Amino acid sequence: LWAAEIVMEEREKNDNIHLVCVSPFNGFEMRWSEQDKTTYHSIMEQADLVKYISQHYYKACFQVRNEWMVNHVSRVIAAYNGTKGG
């Protein structure tokens, strides 16, 4: 969520920056805290493009989401904190 917030700030300064949000499935955020869900929905409403890989969870939806992002964007902001998981 923090990366999307940074992109939205930078987008105000540069018309060539676009926020593309790709969710592995509709409802991906349902197990999150209420605060995170509110932030997520606000970000999705402000995105230039929202893409849902699937309407429902399936085993490969995260992999398909990752492949879609790599194949359809010119830049990606990525962070790794050294731990397993998303």
XYZ file of C-alpha atoms in Angstrom:
86
model
C 0.000 0.000 0.000
C 2.846 2.371 0.781
C 4.295 1.979 -2.713
C 0.957 2.955 -4.272
C 0.831 6.028 -2.051
C 4.308 7.049 -3.261
C 3.263 6.546 -6.895
C 0.167 8.714 -6.349
C 2.346 11.504 -4.909
C 4.781 11.313 -7.828
C 1.928 11.144 -10.347
C 0.877 14.643 -9.256
C 4.258 15.941 -10.460
C 4.562 13.884 -13.651
C 1.770 13.051 -16.115
C 3.792 10.104 -17.441
C 3.476 8.189 -14.168
C 0.484 5.868 -13.879
C -0.735 3.748 -11.017
C -1.706 0.264 -12.158
C -3.172 -1.971 -9.445
C -3.308 -5.691 -10.186
C -5.108 -7.888 -7.695
C -4.779 -11.682 -7.814
C -8.515 -12.066 -7.142
C -11.548 -10.026 -6.192
C -11.709 -9.920 -2.391
C -7.947 -10.324 -1.944
C -8.045 -7.784 0.900
C -10.894 -9.330 2.900
C -8.683 -10.731 5.706
C -6.876 -7.432 6.255
C -7.494 -4.954 9.073
C -10.300 -2.449 8.544
C -7.755 0.362 8.246
C -5.776 -1.472 5.551
C -8.980 -2.347 3.672
C -10.030 1.304 3.710
C -6.620 2.367 2.390
C -6.709 -0.383 -0.258
C -10.150 0.662 -1.520
C -9.117 4.315 -1.639
C -6.025 3.435 -3.666
C -8.018 1.244 -6.059
C -10.476 4.107 -6.650
C -7.601 6.454 -7.522
C -5.700 4.011 -9.751
C -5.359 4.674 -13.462
C -6.004 0.994 -14.149
C -7.360 -1.775 -11.923
C -6.991 -5.376 -13.078
C -8.376 -8.427 -11.301
C -6.730 -11.638 -12.464
C -9.706 -13.686 -11.282
C -13.044 -13.182 -9.585
C -12.127 -15.949 -7.118
C -8.989 -17.376 -5.508
C -7.263 -20.260 -7.261
C -3.878 -21.857 -6.647
C -1.899 -19.995 -9.330
C -3.588 -16.582 -9.113
C -0.596 -14.907 -7.425
C 1.842 -16.279 -10.008
C -0.440 -15.188 -12.858
C -0.726 -11.732 -11.247
C 3.066 -11.452 -11.014
C 3.527 -12.522 -14.632
C 0.879 -10.022 -15.790
C 2.691 -7.196 -14.007
C 6.068 -8.090 -15.488
C 4.622 -8.399 -18.997
C 2.502 -5.221 -19.017
C 4.428 -2.418 -17.334
C 7.565 -0.447 -18.106
C 8.582 0.125 -14.468
C 7.972 -1.749 -11.227
C 8.607 -0.632 -7.660
C 9.703 -3.663 -5.671
C 10.821 -4.070 -2.079
C 12.220 -7.073 -0.247
C 12.620 -7.209 3.520
C 14.338 -10.600 3.612
C 11.362 -12.608 4.822
C 9.137 -15.127 3.062
C 5.621 -14.187 2.013
C 3.876 -11.244 0.403
